[in-house]
mmCIF file of C-alpha atoms and ligand atoms in Angstrom:
data_model
loop_
_atom_site.group_PDB
_atom_site.id
_atom_site.type_symbol
_atom_site.label_atom_id
_atom_site.label_comp_id
_atom_site.label_asym_id
_atom_site.label_seq_id
_atom_site.Cartn_x
_atom_site.Cartn_y
_atom_site.Cartn_z
ATOM 1 C CA MET A 1 -23.254 -11.654 24.313
ATOM 2 C CA LEU A 2 -24.223 -9.853 21.134
ATOM 3 C CA THR A 3 -27.920 -9.903 20.330
ATOM 4 C CA LYS A 4 -29.066 -9.868 16.761
ATOM 5 C CA PRO A 5 -30.918 -6.649 15.934
ATOM 6 C CA THR A 6 -34.581 -7.355 15.253
ATOM 7 C CA ASN A 7 -34.721 -4.762 12.505
ATOM 8 C CA ASP A 8 -31.767 -5.789 10.413
ATOM 9 C CA PRO A 9 -31.514 -2.919 7.909
ATOM 10 C CA ARG A 10 -30.448 -5.423 5.263
ATOM 11 C CA ASN A 11 -33.946 -6.915 5.377
ATOM 12 C CA ASP A 12 -35.824 -3.746 6.099
ATOM 13 C CA PHE A 13 -35.388 -1.263 3.335
ATOM 14 C CA ALA A 14 -37.972 -0.328 0.793
ATOM 15 C CA GLY A 15 -35.688 0.910 -1.998
ATOM 16 C CA ARG A 16 -36.586 0.176 -5.579
ATOM 17 C CA SER A 17 -33.287 -1.672 -6.025
ATOM 18 C CA ARG A 18 -34.778 -4.471 -3.948
ATOM 19 C CA ASP A 19 -36.771 -5.912 -6.829
ATOM 20 C CA ILE A 20 -33.852 -5.883 -9.226
ATOM 21 C CA GLN A 21 -31.471 -8.752 -9.879
ATOM 22 C CA ARG A 22 -27.741 -8.223 -9.377
ATOM 23 C CA PRO A 23 -25.935 -7.209 -12.597
ATOM 24 C CA PRO A 24 -25.514 -10.667 -14.181
ATOM 25 C CA ILE A 25 -22.200 -9.981 -15.841
ATOM 26 C CA ALA A 26 -20.775 -9.004 -12.441
ATOM 27 C CA ASP A 27 -21.579 -12.500 -11.109
ATOM 28 C CA ILE A 28 -20.071 -14.381 -14.004
ATOM 29 C CA ASN A 29 -17.016 -12.066 -13.972
ATOM 30 C CA ALA A 30 -16.562 -12.690 -10.235
ATOM 31 C CA LEU A 31 -16.432 -16.430 -10.908
ATOM 32 C CA ALA A 32 -14.024 -15.824 -13.794
ATOM 33 C CA ASP A 33 -11.751 -13.691 -11.561
ATOM 34 C CA GLU A 34 -11.769 -16.407 -8.907
ATOM 35 C CA ARG A 35 -10.711 -19.014 -11.480
ATOM 36 C CA THR A 36 -8.016 -16.758 -12.927
ATOM 37 C CA ALA A 37 -6.640 -16.103 -9.435
ATOM 38 C CA GLN A 38 -6.398 -19.892 -9.014
ATOM 39 C CA GLY A 39 -4.206 -20.013 -12.138
ATOM 40 C CA HIS A 40 -6.760 -21.249 -14.703
ATOM 41 C CA ALA A 41 -6.565 -19.850 -18.240
ATOM 42 C CA LEU A 42 -9.836 -18.257 -19.375
ATOM 43 C CA THR A 43 -11.182 -16.869 -22.629
ATOM 44 C CA ASN A 44 -13.724 -14.097 -22.248
ATOM 45 C CA LEU A 45 -16.697 -14.330 -24.604
ATOM 46 C CA GLY A 46 -18.830 -12.535 -22.031
ATOM 47 C CA GLN A 47 -18.590 -8.772 -22.166
ATOM 48 C CA ALA A 48 -19.934 -7.132 -25.333
ATOM 49 C CA VAL A 49 -16.985 -4.863 -26.042
ATOM 50 C CA LEU A 50 -14.843 -4.356 -29.094
ATOM 51 C CA GLY A 51 -11.257 -5.312 -28.404
ATOM 52 C CA LEU A 52 -9.928 -2.417 -30.497
ATOM 53 C CA GLU A 53 -7.853 0.552 -29.374
ATOM 54 C CA PRO A 54 -9.663 3.889 -29.711
ATOM 55 C CA PRO A 55 -8.910 6.180 -32.661
ATOM 56 C CA GLU A 56 -5.626 8.073 -32.294
ATOM 57 C CA ALA A 57 -7.472 11.378 -32.813
ATOM 58 C CA ALA A 58 -9.505 10.679 -29.670
ATOM 59 C CA MET A 59 -6.393 10.370 -27.519
ATOM 60 C CA ASP A 60 -4.779 13.389 -29.235
ATOM 61 C CA GLN A 61 -7.687 15.569 -28.134
ATOM 62 C CA VAL A 62 -7.264 14.388 -24.564
ATOM 63 C CA ARG A 63 -3.491 14.993 -24.648
ATOM 64 C CA ARG A 64 -4.054 18.566 -25.834
ATOM 65 C CA TYR A 65 -6.463 19.112 -22.949
ATOM 66 C CA LEU A 66 -3.919 17.813 -20.432
ATOM 67 C CA ASP A 67 -1.090 19.851 -21.938
ATOM 68 C CA ALA A 68 -3.145 23.032 -21.768
ATOM 69 C CA GLY A 69 -3.243 22.694 -17.962
ATOM 70 C CA GLY A 70 -5.265 25.193 -15.921
ATOM 71 C CA VAL A 71 -8.408 24.644 -13.880
ATOM 72 C CA GLN A 72 -10.202 21.526 -15.019
ATOM 73 C CA GLY A 73 -13.768 22.488 -14.219
ATOM 74 C CA TYR A 74 -17.228 21.234 -15.128
ATOM 75 C CA SER A 75 -18.621 21.758 -18.589
ATOM 76 C CA PRO A 76 -22.213 22.989 -18.969
ATOM 77 C CA ASP A 77 -24.610 20.192 -17.916
ATOM 78 C CA PRO A 78 -25.507 19.028 -21.441
ATOM 79 C CA GLY A 79 -21.872 19.141 -22.563
ATOM 80 C CA LEU A 80 -19.325 21.323 -24.368
ATOM 81 C CA PRO A 81 -21.030 23.230 -27.206
ATOM 82 C CA GLU A 82 -18.518 22.054 -29.837
ATOM 83 C CA VAL A 83 -18.971 18.413 -28.842
ATOM 84 C CA ARG A 84 -22.776 18.694 -28.871
ATOM 85 C CA GLU A 85 -22.531 20.199 -32.354
ATOM 86 C CA ALA A 86 -20.189 17.396 -33.501
ATOM 87 C CA VAL A 87 -22.663 14.762 -32.258
ATOM 88 C CA ALA A 88 -25.533 16.588 -33.996
ATOM 89 C CA ALA A 89 -23.491 16.681 -37.233
ATOM 90 C CA PHE A 90 -22.775 12.962 -36.879
ATOM 91 C CA CYS A 91 -26.507 12.291 -36.475
ATOM 92 C CA ARG A 92 -27.280 14.367 -39.579
ATOM 93 C CA ASP A 93 -24.523 12.854 -41.737
ATOM 94 C CA HIS A 94 -24.505 9.228 -40.588
ATOM 95 C CA LYS A 95 -28.044 8.677 -39.311
ATOM 96 C CA GLU A 96 -29.972 10.994 -41.647
ATOM 97 C CA ILE A 97 -31.543 12.788 -38.702
ATOM 98 C CA ASP A 98 -31.799 16.073 -40.567
ATOM 99 C CA HIS A 99 -33.303 18.058 -37.709
ATOM 100 C CA ALA A 100 -30.392 17.276 -35.300
ATOM 101 C CA ARG A 101 -28.855 20.456 -33.819
ATOM 102 C CA ALA A 102 -26.518 21.019 -30.870
ATOM 103 C CA ASP A 103 -29.408 21.908 -28.555
ATOM 104 C CA ASN A 104 -31.020 18.517 -29.251
ATOM 105 C CA VAL A 105 -27.973 16.742 -27.761
ATOM 106 C CA MET A 106 -27.011 15.956 -24.178
ATOM 107 C CA LEU A 107 -23.681 14.232 -23.502
ATOM 108 C CA THR A 108 -23.907 11.599 -20.790
ATOM 109 C CA CYS A 109 -21.808 8.982 -19.012
ATOM 110 C CA GLY A 110 -22.471 6.350 -21.646
ATOM 111 C CA ALA A 111 -25.716 5.279 -23.251
ATOM 112 C CA ASN A 112 -26.763 3.840 -19.913
ATOM 113 C CA GLN A 113 -26.927 7.234 -18.238
ATOM 114 C CA ALA A 114 -28.695 8.659 -21.281
ATOM 115 C CA PHE A 115 -31.344 5.959 -20.813
ATOM 116 C CA VAL A 116 -31.699 6.643 -17.086
ATOM 117 C CA ASN A 117 -31.971 10.398 -17.709
ATOM 118 C CA THR A 118 -34.647 9.693 -20.324
ATOM 119 C CA MET A 119 -36.671 7.405 -18.065
ATOM 120 C CA LEU A 120 -36.527 9.806 -15.114
ATOM 121 C CA THR A 121 -37.587 12.686 -17.344
ATOM 122 C CA LEU A 122 -40.360 11.046 -19.373
ATOM 123 C CA THR A 123 -42.093 8.750 -16.915
ATOM 124 C CA ARG A 124 -44.074 8.787 -13.690
ATOM 125 C CA PRO A 125 -43.990 5.908 -11.195
ATOM 126 C CA GLY A 126 -46.528 3.291 -12.251
ATOM 127 C CA ASP A 127 -46.176 3.979 -15.979
ATOM 128 C CA GLU A 128 -45.673 1.024 -18.287
ATOM 129 C CA VAL A 129 -42.669 0.827 -20.591
ATOM 130 C CA ILE A 130 -42.765 -1.687 -23.453
ATOM 131 C CA THR A 131 -39.493 -3.441 -24.310
ATOM 132 C CA PHE A 132 -38.586 -6.323 -26.623
ATOM 133 C CA GLY A 133 -37.353 -9.507 -24.946
ATOM 134 C CA PRO A 134 -34.914 -11.072 -24.542
ATOM 135 C CA GLY A 135 -33.500 -7.597 -23.982
ATOM 136 C CA TYR A 136 -30.764 -5.540 -22.391
ATOM 137 C CA PHE A 137 -30.919 -6.051 -18.608
ATOM 138 C CA ASP A 138 -29.770 -2.523 -17.716
ATOM 139 C CA HIS A 139 -32.893 -1.155 -19.393
ATOM 140 C CA ASP A 140 -34.989 -3.352 -17.143
ATOM 141 C CA PHE A 141 -33.047 -2.050 -14.108
ATOM 142 C CA ALA A 142 -33.515 1.595 -15.152
ATOM 143 C CA ILE A 143 -37.235 1.138 -15.839
ATOM 144 C CA ARG A 144 -37.720 -0.361 -12.377
ATOM 145 C CA LEU A 145 -35.540 2.236 -10.660
ATOM 146 C CA ALA A 146 -37.803 4.881 -12.214
ATOM 147 C CA GLY A 147 -40.719 3.079 -10.507
ATOM 148 C CA CYS A 148 -42.172 1.903 -13.822
ATOM 149 C CA VAL A 149 -43.321 -1.498 -15.042
ATOM 150 C CA ASN A 150 -41.381 -3.264 -17.791
ATOM 151 C CA VAL A 151 -43.889 -4.880 -20.171
ATOM 152 C CA GLU A 152 -41.898 -7.261 -22.309
ATOM 153 C CA VAL A 153 -42.990 -8.245 -25.815
ATOM 154 C CA GLY A 154 -41.321 -11.302 -27.393
ATOM 155 C CA LEU A 155 -39.042 -11.324 -30.411
ATOM 156 C CA PRO A 156 -40.314 -14.274 -32.458
ATOM 157 C CA GLN A 157 -37.648 -16.283 -34.246
ATOM 158 C CA THR A 158 -37.804 -17.047 -37.960
ATOM 159 C CA GLY A 159 -35.037 -19.424 -39.019
ATOM 160 C CA GLU A 160 -31.738 -18.115 -37.737
ATOM 161 C CA ARG A 161 -32.991 -14.589 -36.992
ATOM 162 C CA PHE A 162 -35.318 -12.700 -34.668
ATOM 163 C CA ARG A 163 -38.228 -10.489 -35.803
ATOM 164 C CA PHE A 164 -39.786 -7.390 -34.273
ATOM 165 C CA ASP A 165 -43.504 -8.083 -33.854
ATOM 166 C CA ILE A 166 -45.283 -4.717 -34.052
ATOM 167 C CA ASP A 167 -48.755 -6.282 -33.702
ATOM 168 C CA ALA A 168 -47.641 -7.603 -30.324
ATOM 169 C CA VAL A 169 -46.523 -4.096 -29.337
ATOM 170 C CA ALA A 170 -49.921 -2.677 -30.375
ATOM 171 C CA ASP A 171 -51.644 -5.377 -28.285
ATOM 172 C CA ALA A 172 -49.475 -4.569 -25.258
ATOM 173 C CA VAL A 173 -50.371 -0.847 -25.215
ATOM 174 C CA THR A 174 -52.644 0.156 -22.310
ATOM 175 C CA PRO A 175 -53.727 3.561 -20.993
ATOM 176 C CA ARG A 176 -50.690 3.387 -18.669
ATOM 177 C CA THR A 177 -48.121 2.907 -21.447
ATOM 178 C CA ARG A 178 -45.804 5.892 -21.763
ATOM 179 C CA VAL A 179 -42.700 4.648 -23.620
ATOM 180 C CA VAL A 180 -41.696 1.965 -26.123
ATOM 181 C CA VAL A 181 -37.996 1.054 -26.125
ATOM 182 C CA LEU A 182 -36.350 -0.171 -29.315
ATOM 183 C CA VAL A 183 -32.802 -1.551 -29.377
ATOM 184 C CA SER A 184 -31.584 -2.181 -32.927
ATOM 185 C CA PRO A 185 -29.114 -3.790 -33.429
ATOM 186 C CA GLY A 186 -30.369 -5.524 -30.295
ATOM 187 C CA ASN A 187 -28.661 -6.940 -27.263
ATOM 188 C CA PRO A 188 -28.479 -9.965 -26.821
ATOM 189 C CA THR A 189 -29.854 -10.910 -30.258
ATOM 190 C CA GLY A 190 -27.950 -8.672 -32.710
ATOM 191 C CA ALA A 191 -31.319 -8.369 -34.504
ATOM 192 C CA ILE A 192 -32.045 -5.309 -36.660
ATOM 193 C CA ILE A 193 -35.569 -4.070 -37.218
ATOM 194 C CA ASP A 194 -36.645 -4.033 -40.893
ATOM 195 C CA ASP A 195 -37.743 -0.728 -42.438
ATOM 196 C CA ALA A 196 -41.439 -1.630 -42.719
ATOM 197 C CA SER A 197 -41.630 -2.621 -39.028
ATOM 198 C CA LEU A 198 -39.692 0.491 -38.037
ATOM 199 C CA GLU A 199 -42.201 2.681 -39.865
ATOM 200 C CA ARG A 200 -45.139 0.869 -38.299
ATOM 201 C CA LEU A 201 -43.644 1.173 -34.835
ATOM 202 C CA THR A 202 -42.890 4.883 -35.265
ATOM 203 C CA ASP A 203 -46.416 5.531 -36.562
ATOM 204 C CA LEU A 204 -47.950 3.484 -33.753
ATOM 205 C CA CYS A 205 -46.093 5.524 -31.131
ATOM 206 C CA ALA A 206 -47.075 8.816 -32.790
ATOM 207 C CA GLN A 207 -50.729 7.787 -33.065
ATOM 208 C CA ARG A 208 -50.977 6.541 -29.493
ATOM 209 C CA GLY A 209 -49.050 9.467 -28.004
ATOM 210 C CA LEU A 210 -46.158 7.252 -26.835
ATOM 211 C CA TRP A 211 -42.471 8.078 -26.669
ATOM 212 C CA LEU A 212 -40.219 5.926 -28.794
ATOM 213 C CA VAL A 213 -36.794 5.607 -27.168
ATOM 214 C CA SER A 214 -34.322 4.162 -29.643
ATOM 215 C CA ASP A 215 -31.084 2.796 -28.189
ATOM 216 C CA GLU A 216 -28.601 2.878 -31.080
ATOM 217 C CA THR A 217 -25.505 1.803 -29.182
ATOM 218 C CA TYR A 218 -24.457 -0.576 -31.994
ATOM 219 C CA ASP A 219 -25.578 1.655 -34.890
ATOM 220 C CA LEU A 220 -22.419 1.458 -37.025
ATOM 221 C CA LEU A 221 -21.697 -2.191 -36.259
ATOM 222 C CA THR A 222 -23.719 -3.966 -38.931
ATOM 223 C CA PHE A 223 -22.887 -6.908 -41.200
ATOM 224 C CA PRO A 224 -23.216 -7.139 -44.997
ATOM 225 C CA GLY A 225 -26.846 -7.217 -46.132
ATOM 226 C CA ALA A 226 -28.096 -5.358 -43.057
ATOM 227 C CA HIS A 227 -28.406 -1.669 -42.389
ATOM 228 C CA HIS A 228 -29.286 0.301 -39.309
ATOM 229 C CA ARG A 229 -31.965 2.978 -39.539
ATOM 230 C CA SER A 230 -32.974 5.391 -36.815
ATOM 231 C CA PRO A 231 -36.699 6.064 -36.321
ATOM 232 C CA ALA A 232 -35.727 9.740 -36.001
ATOM 233 C CA SER A 233 -34.652 9.663 -39.674
ATOM 234 C CA LEU A 234 -38.035 8.595 -41.068
ATOM 235 C CA PRO A 235 -39.870 11.273 -43.041
ATOM 236 C CA GLN A 236 -42.896 11.070 -40.768
ATOM 237 C CA ALA A 237 -40.618 11.238 -37.734
ATOM 238 C CA GLN A 238 -38.775 14.270 -39.065
ATOM 239 C CA ALA A 239 -42.071 16.089 -38.779
ATOM 240 C CA GLN A 240 -43.010 14.605 -35.438
ATOM 241 C CA ALA A 241 -39.621 13.709 -33.975
ATOM 242 C CA GLN A 242 -39.613 16.829 -31.909
ATOM 243 C CA ASP A 243 -42.574 15.278 -30.085
ATOM 244 C CA HIS A 244 -41.972 11.620 -29.538
ATOM 245 C CA VAL A 245 -38.572 10.135 -30.487
ATOM 246 C CA VAL A 246 -35.436 10.006 -28.308
ATOM 247 C CA VAL A 247 -32.235 8.553 -29.754
ATOM 248 C CA ILE A 248 -29.580 7.133 -27.445
ATOM 249 C CA GLY A 249 -25.999 6.679 -28.603
ATOM 250 C CA SER A 250 -22.698 5.445 -27.255
ATOM 251 C CA PHE A 251 -18.975 5.769 -27.886
ATOM 252 C CA SER A 252 -18.283 2.546 -25.981
ATOM 253 C CA LYS A 253 -18.641 -0.032 -28.701
ATOM 254 C CA VAL A 254 -17.840 1.506 -32.067
ATOM 255 C CA PHE A 255 -14.851 3.502 -30.829
ATOM 256 C CA GLY A 256 -13.501 1.206 -28.101
ATOM 257 C CA LEU A 257 -14.095 3.925 -25.476
ATOM 258 C CA ALA A 258 -16.213 1.906 -23.002
ATOM 259 C CA GLY A 259 -14.037 2.831 -20.014
ATOM 260 C CA TRP A 260 -14.318 6.545 -20.758
ATOM 261 C CA ARG A 261 -18.064 6.435 -20.133
ATOM 262 C CA ILE A 262 -19.326 8.702 -22.861
ATOM 263 C CA GLY A 263 -22.600 8.631 -24.789
ATOM 264 C CA TYR A 264 -25.480 10.919 -25.611
ATOM 265 C CA LEU A 265 -29.185 11.404 -25.919
ATOM 266 C CA LEU A 266 -30.790 13.284 -28.783
ATOM 267 C CA GLY A 267 -34.337 14.560 -28.458
ATOM 268 C CA PRO A 268 -36.435 17.696 -28.537
ATOM 269 C CA ALA A 269 -34.504 20.713 -27.176
ATOM 270 C CA TRP A 270 -37.047 21.201 -24.378
ATOM 271 C CA LEU A 271 -36.550 17.587 -23.299
ATOM 272 C CA VAL A 272 -32.781 18.082 -23.150
ATOM 273 C CA GLU A 273 -33.365 21.126 -20.926
ATOM 274 C CA GLU A 274 -35.689 19.098 -18.725
ATOM 275 C CA ALA A 275 -33.236 16.164 -18.509
ATOM 276 C CA ILE A 276 -30.666 18.535 -16.994
ATOM 277 C CA LYS A 277 -32.400 17.909 -13.655
ATOM 278 C CA ALA A 278 -31.487 14.205 -13.755
ATOM 279 C CA GLN A 279 -28.065 14.948 -15.212
ATOM 280 C CA ASP A 280 -27.160 17.535 -12.588
ATOM 281 C CA SER A 281 -28.231 15.362 -9.670
ATOM 282 C CA VAL A 282 -26.052 12.440 -10.757
ATOM 283 C CA VAL A 283 -22.943 13.664 -12.606
ATOM 284 C CA VAL A 284 -23.454 17.397 -13.380
ATOM 285 C CA CYS A 285 -21.798 16.761 -16.732
ATOM 286 C CA ALA A 286 -20.092 13.933 -18.572
ATOM 287 C CA PRO A 287 -16.341 13.993 -17.805
ATOM 288 C CA VAL A 288 -14.717 16.686 -19.933
ATOM 289 C CA PRO A 289 -11.768 14.497 -21.085
ATOM 290 C CA ALA A 290 -14.282 11.872 -22.230
ATOM 291 C CA GLN A 291 -16.280 14.488 -24.148
ATOM 292 C CA LEU A 292 -13.066 15.531 -25.902
ATOM 293 C CA ALA A 293 -12.170 11.927 -26.677
ATOM 294 C CA ALA A 294 -15.600 11.629 -28.321
ATOM 295 C CA LEU A 295 -14.956 14.778 -30.341
ATOM 296 C CA GLY A 296 -11.657 13.372 -31.623
ATOM 297 C CA ALA A 297 -13.240 9.978 -32.377
ATOM 298 C CA LEU A 298 -15.995 11.584 -34.466
ATOM 299 C CA GLY A 299 -13.309 13.158 -36.664
ATOM 300 C CA GLN A 300 -12.241 9.622 -37.670
ATOM 301 C CA VAL A 301 -15.627 7.958 -37.689
ATOM 302 C CA ASP A 302 -15.688 6.698 -41.280
ATOM 303 C CA ASP A 303 -12.291 5.012 -41.249
ATOM 304 C CA PHE A 304 -12.756 3.645 -37.798
ATOM 305 C CA ALA A 305 -16.246 2.230 -38.323
ATOM 306 C CA ARG A 306 -15.142 0.581 -41.577
ATOM 307 C CA HIS A 307 -12.219 -1.030 -39.785
ATOM 308 C CA ALA A 308 -14.406 -2.126 -36.849
ATOM 309 C CA ARG A 309 -16.952 -3.724 -39.221
ATOM 310 C CA THR A 310 -14.266 -5.627 -41.145
ATOM 311 C CA VAL A 311 -12.696 -7.002 -37.987
ATOM 312 C CA LEU A 312 -16.055 -7.843 -36.462
ATOM 313 C CA LEU A 313 -17.241 -9.730 -39.540
ATOM 314 C CA GLN A 314 -14.171 -11.982 -39.434
ATOM 315 C CA ARG A 315 -14.708 -12.593 -35.723
ATOM 316 C CA ARG A 316 -18.442 -13.237 -36.141
ATOM 317 C CA ASN A 317 -17.875 -15.760 -38.918
ATOM 318 C CA ALA A 318 -15.129 -17.538 -36.969
ATOM 319 C CA LEU A 319 -17.360 -17.909 -33.912
ATOM 320 C CA LEU A 320 -20.426 -19.014 -35.904
ATOM 321 C CA GLU A 321 -18.292 -21.655 -37.645
ATOM 322 C CA ILE A 322 -17.240 -22.998 -34.237
ATOM 323 C CA LEU A 323 -20.742 -22.968 -32.733
ATOM 324 C CA ASP A 324 -22.301 -24.512 -35.850
ATOM 325 C CA HIS A 325 -20.317 -27.674 -35.171
ATOM 326 C CA LEU A 326 -21.230 -28.068 -31.505
ATOM 327 C CA PRO A 327 -24.083 -30.543 -30.933
ATOM 328 C CA TRP A 328 -25.395 -28.786 -27.834
ATOM 329 C CA VAL A 329 -26.075 -25.264 -29.170
ATOM 330 C CA THR A 330 -27.645 -23.672 -32.254
ATOM 331 C CA PRO A 331 -26.436 -20.129 -32.896
ATOM 332 C CA THR A 332 -28.571 -17.413 -34.452
ATOM 333 C CA VAL A 333 -26.976 -15.142 -37.043
ATOM 334 C CA PRO A 334 -26.692 -11.559 -35.778
ATOM 335 C CA ALA A 335 -27.291 -8.770 -38.311
ATOM 336 C CA GLY A 336 -25.257 -6.372 -36.191
ATOM 337 C CA ALA A 337 -23.528 -5.855 -32.814
ATOM 338 C CA THR A 338 -20.865 -8.033 -31.237
ATOM 339 C CA PHE A 339 -22.484 -11.303 -30.118
ATOM 340 C CA THR A 340 -24.660 -14.242 -31.096
ATOM 341 C CA LEU A 341 -27.457 -15.678 -29.020
ATOM 342 C CA ALA A 342 -27.344 -19.464 -29.232
ATOM 343 C CA ARG A 343 -30.139 -21.832 -28.222
ATOM 344 C CA LEU A 344 -29.161 -24.690 -25.948
ATOM 345 C CA HIS A 345 -30.190 -28.207 -26.810
ATOM 346 C CA GLN A 346 -33.575 -28.917 -25.229
ATOM 347 C CA ASP A 347 -32.056 -31.332 -22.673
ATOM 348 C CA LEU A 348 -30.011 -28.471 -21.229
ATOM 349 C CA VAL A 349 -32.609 -26.454 -19.376
ATOM 350 C CA ASP A 350 -30.452 -24.456 -16.946
ATOM 351 C CA ASP A 351 -28.475 -21.844 -18.857
ATOM 352 C CA VAL A 352 -27.068 -20.294 -15.658
ATOM 353 C CA ALA A 353 -25.611 -23.608 -14.484
ATOM 354 C CA LEU A 354 -24.283 -24.316 -17.965
ATOM 355 C CA CYS A 355 -22.486 -20.955 -18.135
ATOM 356 C CA ARG A 356 -20.875 -21.602 -14.752
ATOM 357 C CA ASP A 357 -19.802 -25.009 -16.031
ATOM 358 C CA LEU A 358 -18.350 -23.401 -19.131
ATOM 359 C CA VAL A 359 -16.160 -21.175 -16.953
ATOM 360 C CA ILE A 360 -15.055 -23.976 -14.666
ATOM 361 C CA ARG A 361 -14.612 -26.861 -17.111
ATOM 362 C CA ALA A 362 -14.003 -25.204 -20.493
ATOM 363 C CA GLY A 363 -12.370 -21.974 -19.323
ATOM 364 C CA VAL A 364 -14.795 -19.968 -21.460
ATOM 365 C CA VAL A 365 -16.802 -17.026 -20.121
ATOM 366 C CA THR A 366 -20.260 -16.404 -21.652
ATOM 367 C CA VAL A 367 -23.496 -14.827 -20.408
ATOM 368 C CA PRO A 368 -26.584 -16.940 -19.599
ATOM 369 C CA GLY A 369 -29.605 -15.975 -21.696
ATOM 370 C CA SER A 370 -31.834 -15.683 -18.646
ATOM 371 C CA ALA A 371 -29.791 -12.605 -17.644
ATOM 372 C CA PHE A 372 -31.738 -10.921 -20.457
ATOM 373 C CA GLY A 373 -35.150 -11.722 -19.002
ATOM 374 C CA PRO A 374 -37.388 -14.793 -18.898
ATOM 375 C CA ARG A 375 -37.423 -15.110 -22.693
ATOM 376 C CA GLY A 376 -33.666 -15.655 -22.635
ATOM 377 C CA ALA A 377 -33.879 -18.848 -20.534
ATOM 378 C CA GLY A 378 -32.388 -21.800 -22.405
ATOM 379 C CA TRP A 379 -30.055 -19.553 -24.434
ATOM 380 C CA VAL A 380 -26.436 -18.410 -24.077
ATOM 381 C CA ARG A 381 -24.860 -15.208 -25.404
ATOM 382 C CA PHE A 382 -21.397 -15.605 -26.934
ATOM 383 C CA SER A 383 -19.572 -12.316 -27.657
ATOM 384 C CA PHE A 384 -17.033 -12.323 -30.460
ATOM 385 C CA GLY A 385 -16.091 -8.630 -30.547
ATOM 386 C CA ASN A 386 -13.374 -8.735 -27.953
ATOM 387 C CA LEU A 387 -10.976 -11.353 -29.326
ATOM 388 C CA PRO A 388 -8.871 -11.877 -32.446
ATOM 389 C CA VAL A 389 -9.728 -14.885 -34.605
ATOM 390 C CA ASP A 390 -6.828 -17.041 -33.323
ATOM 391 C CA GLN A 391 -8.013 -16.634 -29.739
ATOM 392 C CA LEU A 392 -11.589 -17.418 -30.772
ATOM 393 C CA GLN A 393 -10.310 -20.601 -32.391
ATOM 394 C CA GLU A 394 -8.437 -21.518 -29.253
ATOM 395 C CA ALA A 395 -11.681 -21.064 -27.290
ATOM 396 C CA GLY A 396 -13.388 -23.162 -29.985
ATOM 397 C CA GLU A 397 -10.990 -26.018 -29.276
ATOM 398 C CA ARG A 398 -11.982 -25.969 -25.603
ATOM 399 C CA LEU A 399 -15.673 -25.728 -26.467
ATOM 400 C CA ARG A 400 -15.328 -28.802 -28.704
ATOM 401 C CA GLN A 401 -13.822 -30.755 -25.832
ATOM 402 C CA PHE A 402 -16.505 -29.616 -23.388
ATOM 403 C CA ASP A 403 -19.203 -32.161 -22.578
ATOM 404 C CA PRO A 404 -22.211 -30.300 -21.187
ATOM 405 C CA TYR A 405 -23.723 -33.545 -19.894
ATOM 406 C CA ALA A 406 -20.758 -34.518 -17.710
ATOM 407 C CA SER A 407 -21.123 -33.313 -14.125
ATOM 408 C CA SER A 408 -18.581 -30.842 -12.706
HETATM 409 C C1 PLP B 501 -28.134 -1.958 -25.866
HETATM 410 C C2 PLP B 501 -27.098 -1.347 -24.997
HETATM 411 N N1 PLP B 501 -27.268 -0.105 -24.555
HETATM 412 C C3 PLP B 501 -26.341 0.483 -23.769
HETATM 413 C C4 PLP B 501 -25.201 -0.183 -23.384
HETATM 414 C C5 PLP B 501 -24.211 0.505 -22.499
HETATM 415 O O1 PLP B 501 -23.546 1.467 -23.249
HETATM 416 P P1 PLP B 501 -22.597 2.535 -22.540
HETATM 417 O O2 PLP B 501 -21.289 1.870 -22.266
HETATM 418 O O3 PLP B 501 -22.480 3.630 -23.561
HETATM 419 O O4 PLP B 501 -23.299 2.978 -21.300
HETATM 420 C C6 PLP B 501 -24.981 -1.495 -23.806
HETATM 421 C C7 PLP B 501 -23.789 -2.243 -23.360
HETATM 422 O O5 PLP B 501 -23.678 -3.423 -23.418
HETATM 423 C C8 PLP B 501 -25.963 -2.083 -24.636
HETATM 424 O O6 PLP B 501 -25.808 -3.333 -25.063
#
């Protein structure tokens, strides 16, 4: 007879992953896959991707690389020099970060790896990292994997929008605080920080000797009336940016290159050198074909971003129109990015159960707000970036027929 081991390794490991929730989108996608395999039709308003094909110039660059043949080796750890320079030029021309140079840039496997590299390089275990909540769950994972404490500051809501409360950040600073993380446009809120708050936050970080890590994954995806500004572009930051601002960027959303896993970090040149230690131990370098795809995409950035914004605006408005007429949710109006966070009616307390119900009974995939931290409980994130308007309307029909109070 088999005896059960007393020290089951599944219960007896001390890894930092232990205190981290499973990636929430993986769970909801697993349920969606199960339903699809059973023959049910589903509409995916879950994943925050843009359902657009990447720019042709991106694929042309990759084709040229394949046609050239030869040994397909590593690039230098921080990336190919011409791609680093192209990213620096993009940051100068489109983000007004005048001091950006090739040696300020490291190419990474997406913005996520840029964030992990940054955390591993800037922090010591036990440090506190201030984030805004509800916020992007992968930042929480990375902060914890670095052995740090995520100190979440709320995003108060005014009318249909969220605000960045800089007084609350100042109150949350302790002697252990090392980093403040800003995501603007934010995930899951689509909120954009206003210029006055951005200046206050940048000054606060400079005065208190804190790093400001600015995740600008959705930088070019803004709606009329809103504009994205990087803290690294502020006049006071231009002088001090070498010391305390790190910008994180991505090719996943704006250019439809999520599967290629390509992004970057931009910071002081010495920090980029230092981050090579994290980079080398995980991936050595970002995949060379992906770096080249990014290079090609940057050559078409203006046309492509304009197109992406036009398409996204139509999709955003179509989804808001649908949600506005549902009695059980109240959407907020995102200023940028590819989703809206909608508050559930107060009777509906369990957003996780509701999102499961939405998959099973309405055939619509969404993400429960509590995936984005405790402040997201009672909310649901609906992504509109991935689907054309007619498919959003089809999902709207099913949402209208869905009764959240009926039991499944
Ligand atoms: C704020 C934010 N940062 C980073 C990422 C991941 O970007 P990438 O695909 O470049 O790793 C996402 C994806 O949803 C995001 O919302």
